[in-house]
Tab-separated table of C-alpha atoms (C1' of nucleotides) in Angstrom:
chain	number	residue	atom	x	y	z
A	1	GLN	CA	9.476	27.068	-15.767
A	2	ILE	CA	11.488	25.409	-12.367
A	3	SER	CA	8.567	26.920	-10.234
A	4	LEU	CA	6.015	25.619	-12.821
A	5	ALA	CA	7.252	21.958	-12.292
A	6	ALA	CA	7.718	22.590	-8.491
A	7	GLU	CA	4.235	23.595	-8.037
A	8	LEU	CA	3.079	20.596	-10.532
A	9	ARG	CA	4.913	18.413	-8.165
A	10	SER	CA	2.818	19.801	-5.052
A	11	CYS	CA	-0.175	18.933	-6.939
A	12	SER	CA	0.760	15.309	-6.882
A	13	THR	CA	1.424	15.029	-3.610
A	14	VAL	CA	-1.637	16.463	-2.531
A	15	LYS	CA	-3.311	15.363	-5.328
A	16	ASP	CA	-5.081	18.615	-6.171
A	17	LEU	CA	-6.558	18.108	-9.807
A	18	THR	CA	-8.060	21.554	-9.880
A	19	ARG	CA	-4.685	23.277	-9.213
A	20	ALA	CA	-2.844	21.250	-11.526
A	21	LYS	CA	-5.377	22.498	-14.088
A	22	LYS	CA	-5.149	25.883	-13.676
A	23	ILE	CA	-1.068	25.356	-13.788
A	24	HIS	CA	-1.609	23.525	-17.191
A	25	GLN	CA	-3.550	26.521	-18.409
A	26	ALA	CA	-0.703	28.586	-17.455
A	27	ILE	CA	1.264	26.712	-19.170
A	28	LEU	CA	-0.669	26.567	-22.456
A	29	ARG	CA	-0.801	30.461	-22.479
A	30	ASN	CA	2.794	30.512	-22.786
A	31	ASN	CA	4.403	29.963	-26.219
A	32	GLN	CA	8.139	28.769	-25.126
A	33	HIS	CA	5.901	26.533	-22.163
A	34	ARG	CA	3.500	24.860	-24.040
A	35	LYS	CA	5.977	22.820	-26.177
A	36	ASP	CA	8.444	22.081	-23.495
A	37	ARG	CA	8.708	18.770	-23.610
A	38	TYR	CA	9.667	18.491	-19.790
A	39	LEU	CA	6.675	20.482	-18.867
A	40	ASN	CA	4.165	18.366	-20.773
A	41	ASN	CA	5.317	14.957	-19.264
A	42	LEU	CA	5.138	17.065	-15.831
A	43	VAL	CA	1.928	17.732	-16.813
A	44	ILE	CA	0.841	14.332	-17.912
A	45	GLU	CA	2.206	12.730	-14.819
A	46	THR	CA	0.592	15.153	-12.558
A	47	TYR	CA	-2.713	14.321	-14.238
A	48	GLY	CA	-2.388	10.831	-13.601
A	49	LYS	CA	-1.566	10.841	-9.995
A	50	CYS	CA	-4.424	13.316	-9.183
A	51	GLY	CA	-6.212	10.683	-10.619
A	52	SER	CA	-7.546	12.124	-14.253
A	53	LEU	CA	-7.100	9.572	-16.438
A	54	ALA	CA	-8.919	11.418	-19.198
A	55	GLU	CA	-6.647	14.921	-18.964
A	56	ALA	CA	-3.802	12.872	-18.505
A	57	CYS	CA	-4.687	11.286	-21.907
A	58	HIS	CA	-5.628	14.663	-23.432
A	59	ALA	CA	-2.138	16.139	-22.530
A	60	PHE	CA	-0.459	13.086	-23.879
A	61	ASP	CA	-2.530	13.611	-27.494
A	62	SER	CA	-2.249	17.403	-27.722
A	63	PRO	CA	-0.444	18.579	-30.512
A	64	PHE	CA	1.969	20.634	-28.587
A	65	CYS	CA	3.263	17.254	-26.910
A	66	SER	CA	5.663	15.254	-29.187
A	67	PRO	CA	5.821	12.249	-26.983
A	68	ASN	CA	9.143	10.711	-26.290
A	69	VAL	CA	9.826	7.414	-24.171
A	70	PHE	CA	9.475	9.152	-21.112
A	71	SER	CA	6.018	10.614	-21.717
A	72	TRP	CA	4.704	6.852	-22.957
A	73	THR	CA	6.182	5.205	-20.111
A	74	ILE	CA	4.352	8.292	-17.699
A	75	MET	CA	0.898	6.852	-19.496
A	76	VAL	CA	1.832	3.565	-18.626
A	77	THR	CA	2.156	4.315	-15.221
A	78	ALA	CA	-0.798	6.478	-14.981
A	79	PHE	CA	-2.917	3.757	-16.620
A	80	ALA	CA	-1.523	1.264	-14.085
A	81	GLU	CA	-2.161	3.447	-10.827
A	82	ASN	CA	-5.782	4.395	-11.895
A	83	GLY	CA	-6.655	0.791	-12.180
A	84	LYS	CA	-6.302	0.243	-16.052
A	85	LEU	CA	-4.084	-2.510	-16.042
A	86	GLU	CA	-4.994	-3.739	-19.547
A	87	GLU	CA	-5.102	-0.238	-20.839
A	88	ALA	CA	-1.335	0.055	-19.335
A	89	LYS	CA	-0.528	-3.106	-21.273
A	90	ARG	CA	-1.762	-1.480	-24.425
A	91	ALA	CA	0.289	1.367	-24.053
A	92	PHE	CA	3.189	-0.420	-23.623
A	93	ASP	CA	2.485	-2.577	-26.745
A	94	SER	CA	2.348	0.277	-28.610
A	95	MET	CA	5.481	2.087	-27.530
A	96	PRO	CA	7.685	2.867	-30.867
A	97	GLU	CA	10.640	2.394	-28.309
A	98	LYS	CA	11.045	0.831	-24.898
A	99	ASN	CA	13.800	1.223	-22.709
A	100	ILE	CA	14.196	-0.340	-18.984
A	101	VAL	CA	12.377	2.032	-17.381
A	102	SER	CA	9.205	1.220	-19.357
A	103	TRP	CA	9.862	-2.499	-19.036
A	104	ASN	CA	10.077	-2.053	-15.064
A	105	SER	CA	6.984	0.088	-15.336
A	106	ILE	CA	5.251	-2.519	-16.706
A	107	ILE	CA	6.643	-5.377	-14.421
A	108	ALA	CA	5.545	-3.179	-11.599
A	109	ALA	CA	1.987	-2.491	-12.606
A	110	PHE	CA	1.334	-6.176	-12.971
A	111	ALA	CA	3.225	-6.859	-9.510
A	112	ARG	CA	1.357	-4.357	-7.340
A	113	GLU	CA	-1.635	-5.855	-8.371
A	114	GLY	CA	-0.731	-9.598	-7.817
A	115	ARG	CA	-0.206	-10.844	-11.248
A	116	LEU	CA	2.835	-12.920	-10.420
A	117	GLU	CA	2.888	-14.727	-13.319
A	118	VAL	CA	2.501	-12.035	-15.802
A	119	ALA	CA	5.044	-9.838	-14.258
A	120	LYS	CA	7.323	-12.919	-14.400
A	121	GLY	CA	6.983	-13.284	-17.749
A	122	MET	CA	7.694	-9.854	-18.731
A	123	PHE	CA	10.678	-10.118	-16.344
A	124	GLU	CA	11.695	-13.090	-18.364
A	125	ALA	CA	11.084	-11.253	-21.654
A	126	MET	CA	12.889	-8.007	-20.809
A	127	PRO	CA	16.276	-7.664	-23.066
A	128	VAL	CA	18.403	-6.755	-19.717
A	129	HIS	CA	17.563	-6.582	-16.162
A	130	ASP	CA	18.685	-3.731	-13.544
A	131	LEU	CA	18.415	-3.631	-9.643
A	132	VAL	CA	14.628	-2.320	-9.953
A	133	SER	CA	13.780	-4.873	-12.099
A	134	TRP	CA	15.142	-7.702	-9.598
A	135	ASN	CA	13.539	-5.914	-6.654
A	136	SER	CA	9.906	-5.396	-8.251
A	137	MET	CA	9.994	-9.007	-8.283
A	138	VAL	CA	11.489	-9.867	-5.189
A	139	THR	CA	8.498	-7.294	-3.344
A	140	ALA	CA	5.886	-8.966	-5.343
A	141	PHE	CA	6.633	-12.286	-4.388
A	142	SER	CA	7.674	-11.115	-0.791
A	143	ARG	CA	3.852	-9.233	-0.484
A	144	ALA	CA	2.029	-12.495	-2.158
A	145	ARG	CA	4.101	-14.442	0.813
A	146	LYS	CA	5.800	-16.567	-1.194
A	147	LEU	CA	8.854	-16.974	0.749
A	148	ASP	CA	10.416	-19.911	-1.266
A	149	SER	CA	9.845	-18.231	-4.300
A	150	THR	CA	11.402	-14.786	-2.763
A	151	ARG	CA	14.006	-16.430	-1.843
A	152	LEU	CA	15.285	-17.917	-5.054
A	153	LEU	CA	14.632	-14.667	-6.749
A	154	PHE	CA	16.802	-12.962	-4.058
A	155	ASP	CA	19.448	-15.654	-4.527
A	156	SER	CA	19.478	-15.226	-7.922
A	157	MET	CA	20.253	-11.603	-7.792
A	158	PRO	CA	23.635	-10.513	-9.393
A	159	GLU	CA	23.916	-7.944	-6.737
A	160	TRP	CA	21.742	-6.475	-3.910
A	161	ASP	CA	21.125	-3.053	-2.181
A	162	VAL	CA	18.845	-1.851	0.716
A	163	VAL	CA	15.597	-2.375	-1.168
A	164	ALA	CA	16.084	-5.912	-1.963
A	165	CYS	CA	17.433	-6.558	1.601
A	166	THR	CA	14.022	-4.778	2.695
A	167	GLY	CA	11.713	-7.089	0.703
A	168	MET	CA	13.421	-10.088	1.655
A	169	LEU	CA	13.256	-9.481	5.198
A	170	HIS	CA	9.744	-8.542	4.928
A	171	ALA	CA	9.271	-12.244	3.672
A	172	PHE	CA	11.012	-13.718	5.988
A	173	GLY	CA	9.295	-11.525	8.931
A	174	GLU	CA	6.040	-12.402	7.674
A	175	ALA	CA	6.598	-16.384	7.555
A	176	GLY	CA	8.064	-15.844	11.136
A	177	ASP	CA	11.528	-16.845	10.218
A	178	PHE	CA	13.445	-14.503	12.615
A	179	ALA	CA	16.440	-16.735	12.481
A	180	ASN	CA	16.927	-15.940	8.885
A	181	ALA	CA	15.960	-12.126	9.013
A	182	GLN	CA	18.433	-11.388	11.650
A	183	ARG	CA	21.126	-13.136	9.423
A	184	LEU	CA	20.135	-11.081	6.803
A	185	PHE	CA	19.943	-7.876	8.435
A	186	GLU	CA	23.446	-8.232	10.227
A	187	GLY	CA	24.857	-9.028	6.772
A	188	MET	CA	23.548	-5.746	5.199
A	189	ALA	CA	25.762	-3.694	3.757
A	190	GLU	CA	23.529	-0.768	4.908
A	191	TRP	CA	20.529	0.125	7.042
A	192	ASN	CA	17.862	2.551	6.518
A	193	ALA	CA	14.744	3.526	8.527
A	194	ALA	CA	12.774	1.169	6.023
A	195	SER	CA	14.693	-1.954	6.858
A	196	CYS	CA	14.534	-1.400	10.264
A	197	ASN	CA	10.882	-0.804	10.117
A	198	ALA	CA	10.301	-4.038	8.185
A	199	VAL	CA	11.986	-6.019	10.920
A	200	ILE	CA	9.688	-4.183	13.188
A	201	ALA	CA	6.731	-4.833	11.491
A	202	GLY	CA	7.853	-8.856	10.952
A	203	LEU	CA	8.235	-8.858	14.694
A	204	THR	CA	4.813	-7.627	15.321
A	205	SER	CA	2.980	-9.696	12.982
A	206	SER	CA	4.479	-12.672	15.202
A	207	GLY	CA	3.294	-11.132	18.570
A	208	LYS	CA	6.985	-10.304	19.590
A	209	LEU	CA	6.207	-7.006	20.723
A	210	GLU	CA	9.058	-6.998	23.356
A	211	GLU	CA	11.508	-7.340	20.486
A	212	ALA	CA	9.826	-4.962	18.218
A	213	ARG	CA	10.306	-2.500	20.725
A	214	LYS	CA	14.252	-3.223	21.355
A	215	VAL	CA	14.589	-2.526	17.685
A	216	PHE	CA	12.476	0.772	17.760
A	217	ASP	CA	14.185	1.674	21.003
A	218	THR	CA	17.916	1.324	19.282
A	219	MET	CA	16.780	3.656	16.633
A	220	MET	CA	17.928	6.829	16.570
A	221	SER	CA	15.231	9.530	17.908
A	222	GLU	CA	15.139	12.962	17.258
A	223	VAL	CA	16.249	13.892	20.044
A	224	VAL	CA	19.671	11.975	20.243
A	225	GLU	CA	21.570	13.450	17.566
A	226	ASN	CA	24.530	14.190	19.570
A	227	ASP	CA	24.486	11.216	21.713
A	228	PRO	CA	27.645	9.571	22.387
A	229	GLN	CA	26.173	6.331	21.466
A	230	ARG	CA	25.182	7.546	17.993
A	231	GLU	CA	27.564	4.959	16.287
A	232	THR	CA	25.724	2.029	17.943
A	233	LEU	CA	22.335	3.218	17.003
A	234	LEU	CA	20.424	2.179	14.259
A	235	PRO	CA	19.166	4.794	11.514
A	236	GLU	CA	16.714	7.629	12.654
A	237	ARG	CA	12.963	7.007	13.005
A	238	ASN	CA	10.759	8.266	10.550
A	239	LEU	CA	6.758	8.238	10.193
A	240	VAL	CA	6.504	4.647	9.841
A	241	THR	CA	8.334	3.739	12.221
A	242	TRP	CA	6.013	5.373	14.993
A	243	ASN	CA	3.060	3.886	13.193
A	244	SER	CA	4.645	0.321	12.830
A	245	MET	CA	5.452	0.485	16.924
A	246	MET	CA	2.307	2.227	17.702
A	247	ALA	CA	0.324	-0.515	15.460
A	248	ALA	CA	1.951	-3.318	17.325
A	249	TYR	CA	0.475	-2.018	20.666
A	250	SER	CA	-3.330	-1.116	18.823
A	251	GLN	CA	-3.399	-4.773	17.631
A	252	ALA	CA	-2.667	-6.345	20.821
A	253	GLY	CA	-5.046	-4.161	22.763
A	254	LYS	CA	-2.471	-2.533	24.751
A	255	LEU	CA	-4.362	1.143	24.615
A	256	GLU	CA	-1.969	2.958	27.148
A	257	GLU	CA	1.116	2.171	25.501
A	258	ALA	CA	-0.385	3.263	22.040
A	259	LYS	CA	-1.685	6.177	23.384
A	260	VAL	CA	1.814	7.568	24.912
A	261	LEU	CA	3.187	6.897	21.054
A	262	PHE	CA	0.548	8.584	19.500
A	263	ASP	CA	1.163	11.643	21.809
A	264	ARG	CA	5.059	11.544	21.278
A	265	MET	CA	4.990	11.279	17.934
A	266	ARG	CA	6.080	14.757	15.979
A	267	SER	CA	3.990	14.264	12.818
A	268	ARG	CA	0.947	12.051	12.205
A	269	ASN	CA	-0.898	10.942	8.908
A	270	ILE	CA	-3.965	8.773	8.555
A	271	VAL	CA	-2.190	5.800	9.010
A	272	SER	CA	-1.362	7.267	12.494
A	273	TRP	CA	-4.831	8.035	13.016
A	274	ASN	CA	-6.483	4.659	12.077
A	275	SER	CA	-3.805	2.804	14.394
A	276	ILE	CA	-5.034	4.867	17.281
A	277	LEU	CA	-8.918	4.122	16.218
A	278	GLN	CA	-7.638	0.725	16.184
A	279	ALA	CA	-6.266	0.957	19.758
A	280	TYR	CA	-10.027	2.028	21.026
A	281	ALA	CA	-11.680	-0.814	19.078
A	282	GLN	CA	-9.368	-3.298	20.315
A	283	ALA	CA	-9.691	-2.242	23.571
A	284	GLY	CA	-13.589	-2.105	23.343
A	285	CYS	CA	-14.088	1.625	24.094
A	286	ILE	CA	-16.863	2.066	21.456
A	287	GLU	CA	-17.784	5.429	22.157
A	288	GLU	CA	-14.218	7.084	22.603
A	289	LEU	CA	-13.724	5.436	19.246
A	290	GLU	CA	-16.786	7.102	17.737
A	291	GLN	CA	-15.698	10.574	19.086
A	292	LEU	CA	-12.114	10.134	17.701
A	293	PHE	CA	-13.569	8.718	14.620
A	294	GLU	CA	-15.463	12.604	13.960
A	295	LEU	CA	-12.560	14.023	15.407
A	296	MET	CA	-9.694	12.828	13.028
A	297	PRO	CA	-8.444	15.423	10.545
A	298	GLU	CA	-9.358	12.769	7.235
A	299	ARG	CA	-11.007	9.292	7.079
A	300	ASN	CA	-10.338	6.850	4.534
A	301	VAL	CA	-11.793	3.605	3.780
A	302	VAL	CA	-9.623	1.703	6.281
A	303	SER	CA	-11.144	4.389	9.445
A	304	PHE	CA	-14.528	3.494	8.153
A	305	THR	CA	-14.106	-0.329	8.122
A	306	CYS	CA	-12.200	0.036	11.616
A	307	LEU	CA	-15.440	1.263	13.302
A	308	LEU	CA	-17.532	-1.024	11.079
A	309	GLN	CA	-15.567	-3.854	12.820
A	310	ALA	CA	-16.036	-2.657	16.171
A	311	TYR	CA	-19.570	-2.022	15.729
A	312	ALA	CA	-19.823	-5.724	14.715
A	313	ASP	CA	-17.654	-7.052	17.452
A	314	ASN	CA	-19.815	-5.281	19.640
A	315	GLY	CA	-23.011	-6.802	18.300
A	316	LEU	CA	-24.154	-3.343	17.012
A	317	LEU	CA	-25.579	-4.517	13.659
A	318	LEU	CA	-27.650	-1.212	12.946
A	319	GLN	CA	-24.892	1.153	13.712
A	320	ALA	CA	-22.606	-1.174	11.559
A	321	LYS	CA	-25.095	-1.361	8.726
A	322	ARG	CA	-25.970	2.461	8.839
A	323	LEU	CA	-21.756	3.090	8.616
A	324	PHE	CA	-21.656	0.996	5.890
A	325	ASP	CA	-24.780	2.679	3.986
A	326	ARG	CA	-22.969	6.154	4.565
A	327	MET	CA	-19.311	4.623	3.508
A	328	PRO	CA	-17.945	7.097	0.397
A	329	ASP	CA	-15.797	4.086	-0.896
A	330	ARG	CA	-16.159	0.407	-0.014
A	331	ASN	CA	-13.598	-2.081	-0.867
A	332	VAL	CA	-13.424	-5.852	-0.585
A	333	VAL	CA	-12.351	-5.480	2.613
A	334	SER	CA	-15.162	-3.841	4.227
A	335	TRP	CA	-17.723	-5.572	1.942
A	336	THR	CA	-16.399	-8.968	3.774
A	337	THR	CA	-16.373	-6.782	6.941
A	338	MET	CA	-20.103	-6.163	6.452
A	339	PHE	CA	-20.830	-9.552	5.669
A	340	GLN	CA	-19.122	-11.094	8.805
A	341	ALA	CA	-21.016	-8.575	10.574
A	342	TYR	CA	-24.032	-10.306	10.030
A	343	THR	CA	-22.674	-14.121	10.025
A	344	GLN	CA	-21.244	-13.166	13.709
A	345	ASN	CA	-24.394	-12.011	14.724
A	346	GLY	CA	-26.138	-15.198	13.297
A	347	ASP	CA	-28.173	-13.264	10.305
A	348	LEU	CA	-27.290	-15.354	7.621
A	349	GLU	CA	-30.176	-14.113	5.407
A	350	GLN	CA	-28.679	-10.382	5.702
A	351	ALA	CA	-25.052	-11.857	5.098
A	352	LYS	CA	-26.303	-13.839	1.992
A	353	LEU	CA	-27.744	-10.588	0.444
A	354	ILE	CA	-24.453	-8.942	1.354
A	355	PHE	CA	-22.399	-11.546	-0.067
A	356	ASN	CA	-24.574	-11.831	-3.298
A	357	ALA	CA	-24.251	-7.895	-3.823
A	358	MET	CA	-20.315	-7.717	-3.712
A	359	PRO	CA	-18.952	-6.205	-6.499
A	360	GLU	CA	-15.519	-8.500	-5.752
A	361	ARG	CA	-15.181	-11.470	-3.417
A	362	SER	CA	-11.749	-12.417	-1.962
A	363	VAL	CA	-10.496	-15.317	-0.546
A	364	VAL	CA	-11.203	-14.439	2.834
A	365	SER	CA	-15.066	-13.764	1.823
A	366	TRP	CA	-15.606	-17.056	0.410
A	367	ASN	CA	-13.575	-18.606	3.336
A	368	SER	CA	-15.794	-16.837	5.492
A	369	MET	CA	-19.070	-18.239	3.582
A	370	VAL	CA	-17.887	-21.658	3.984
A	371	ALA	CA	-17.137	-21.455	7.656
A	372	THR	CA	-20.356	-19.798	8.257
A	373	GLU	CA	-22.003	-22.791	6.315
A	374	CYS	CA	-20.030	-25.119	8.449
A	375	ALA	CA	-20.957	-23.801	11.514
A	376	SER	CA	-24.584	-23.335	11.208
A	377	GLY	CA	-24.733	-27.411	10.398
A	378	HIS	CA	-25.006	-26.835	6.603
A	379	PRO	CA	-21.812	-29.308	5.620
A	380	ALA	CA	-23.644	-29.975	2.167
A	381	LYS	CA	-24.160	-26.376	1.665
A	382	ALA	CA	-20.460	-25.448	2.768
A	383	LYS	CA	-19.074	-28.316	0.043
A	384	GLY	CA	-21.279	-26.272	-2.524
A	385	VAL	CA	-19.803	-23.043	-1.808
A	386	PHE	CA	-16.235	-24.674	-1.862
A	387	ASP	CA	-16.621	-25.832	-4.928
A	388	ALA	CA	-17.960	-22.662	-6.326
A	389	MET	CA	-15.034	-21.110	-4.996
A	390	PRO	CA	-12.370	-20.360	-7.427
A	391	GLU	CA	-9.028	-21.874	-6.837
A	392	TRP	CA	-6.394	-19.100	-5.431
A	393	ASP	CA	-2.992	-18.771	-6.016
B	1	A	C1'	16.294	18.975	-15.537
B	2	C	C1'	10.860	14.795	-16.300
B	3	A	C1'	9.145	8.291	-15.905
B	4	U	C1'	10.218	2.535	-13.082
B	5	U	C1'	11.428	-0.922	-7.060
B	6	A	C1'	11.575	-1.493	-0.219
B	7	C	C1'	9.185	-0.759	5.310
B	8	C	C1'	3.332	1.217	8.613
B	9	C	C1'	-3.319	1.169	9.552
B	10	A	C1'	-8.844	-2.143	8.518
B	11	A	C1'	-11.831	-8.454	6.978
B	12	U	C1'	-10.592	-14.985	7.620
B	13	G	C1'	-7.962	-18.676	8.771
B	14	A	C1'	-3.053	-21.296	10.018
RNA sequence: ACAUUACCCAAUGA
């Protein structure tokens, strides 16, 4: 039972639906296990994490499952994580009983999608708040780059932990308010890698590479565990720390520095690989970029978009379109990149075809369209697009 | 024993 649980958890981590189903079958074959609520809940959760809402619902509706508040909350999260926010809300509303975690889950779901007003409404409607409720709101506003609201929320909190502070640090960093970031950082009761990483990312977004590197260098490396300076150092670096610092160099076109870090890393994930791709892209090394793209262990929509953008920057429209057509997934960023590939290379016709075909448009897509009409001497058309554009926050 | 929150990669602009 313990090992079954561990197996299911590992399926969640690697999103292995096939193995999850096998384990589920094994559970169903055992009279004890199949009515075990703990295991049933874990099965539902695992299906959700593996992207199969159908299986999750099926397990939830099974006669062997007598749902408790955990099961319901897991369903809410499963719907939300698979893009079914309205279903999540419906599940939440039909819960026979709710606890604070159920409330926090639905708030986090809306917050994650940027539905700040809904999240705020539910936050105000819930009977009691805990740190997680507050933190979810702080990070939602922080991610939406609403510095003032983030600050108001943060200042209204009854108590703070490192998660709350990291959210606030992120907001200050994005806004370039380093004085406040520093003040907050120095006053924190404890630091961990995430809070330091937020500082590195904030400095990076304003191009303060040297400052970011100082923080990076002051964090503990794996090597200095018995260093006499240990007490004076910040917490130990993790994978995100390395990725953040490398991304700083990549975005700045500092290929050599990025490569050095990439080679020094003890472990890498797809974000590390995408960052090094970007380093080559920014340095204009298209051939190496293509080689790396083929060679990397896995690719996601970010990897494809990075190469797509590089093609566009180098006027390689045919390659760009060919790549776009063979992308396994496209999101609003990749669509907008393809759109801009055409506008930046003067092909308004194709650009408009893409724009009209886009399944979803972001504020960036609309801004680009307006800018394109302006740049091509069509102020009246630009105004038309501007008027057609929805209002954003 | 099981559910909820923070930090890293790609598109426009400041």
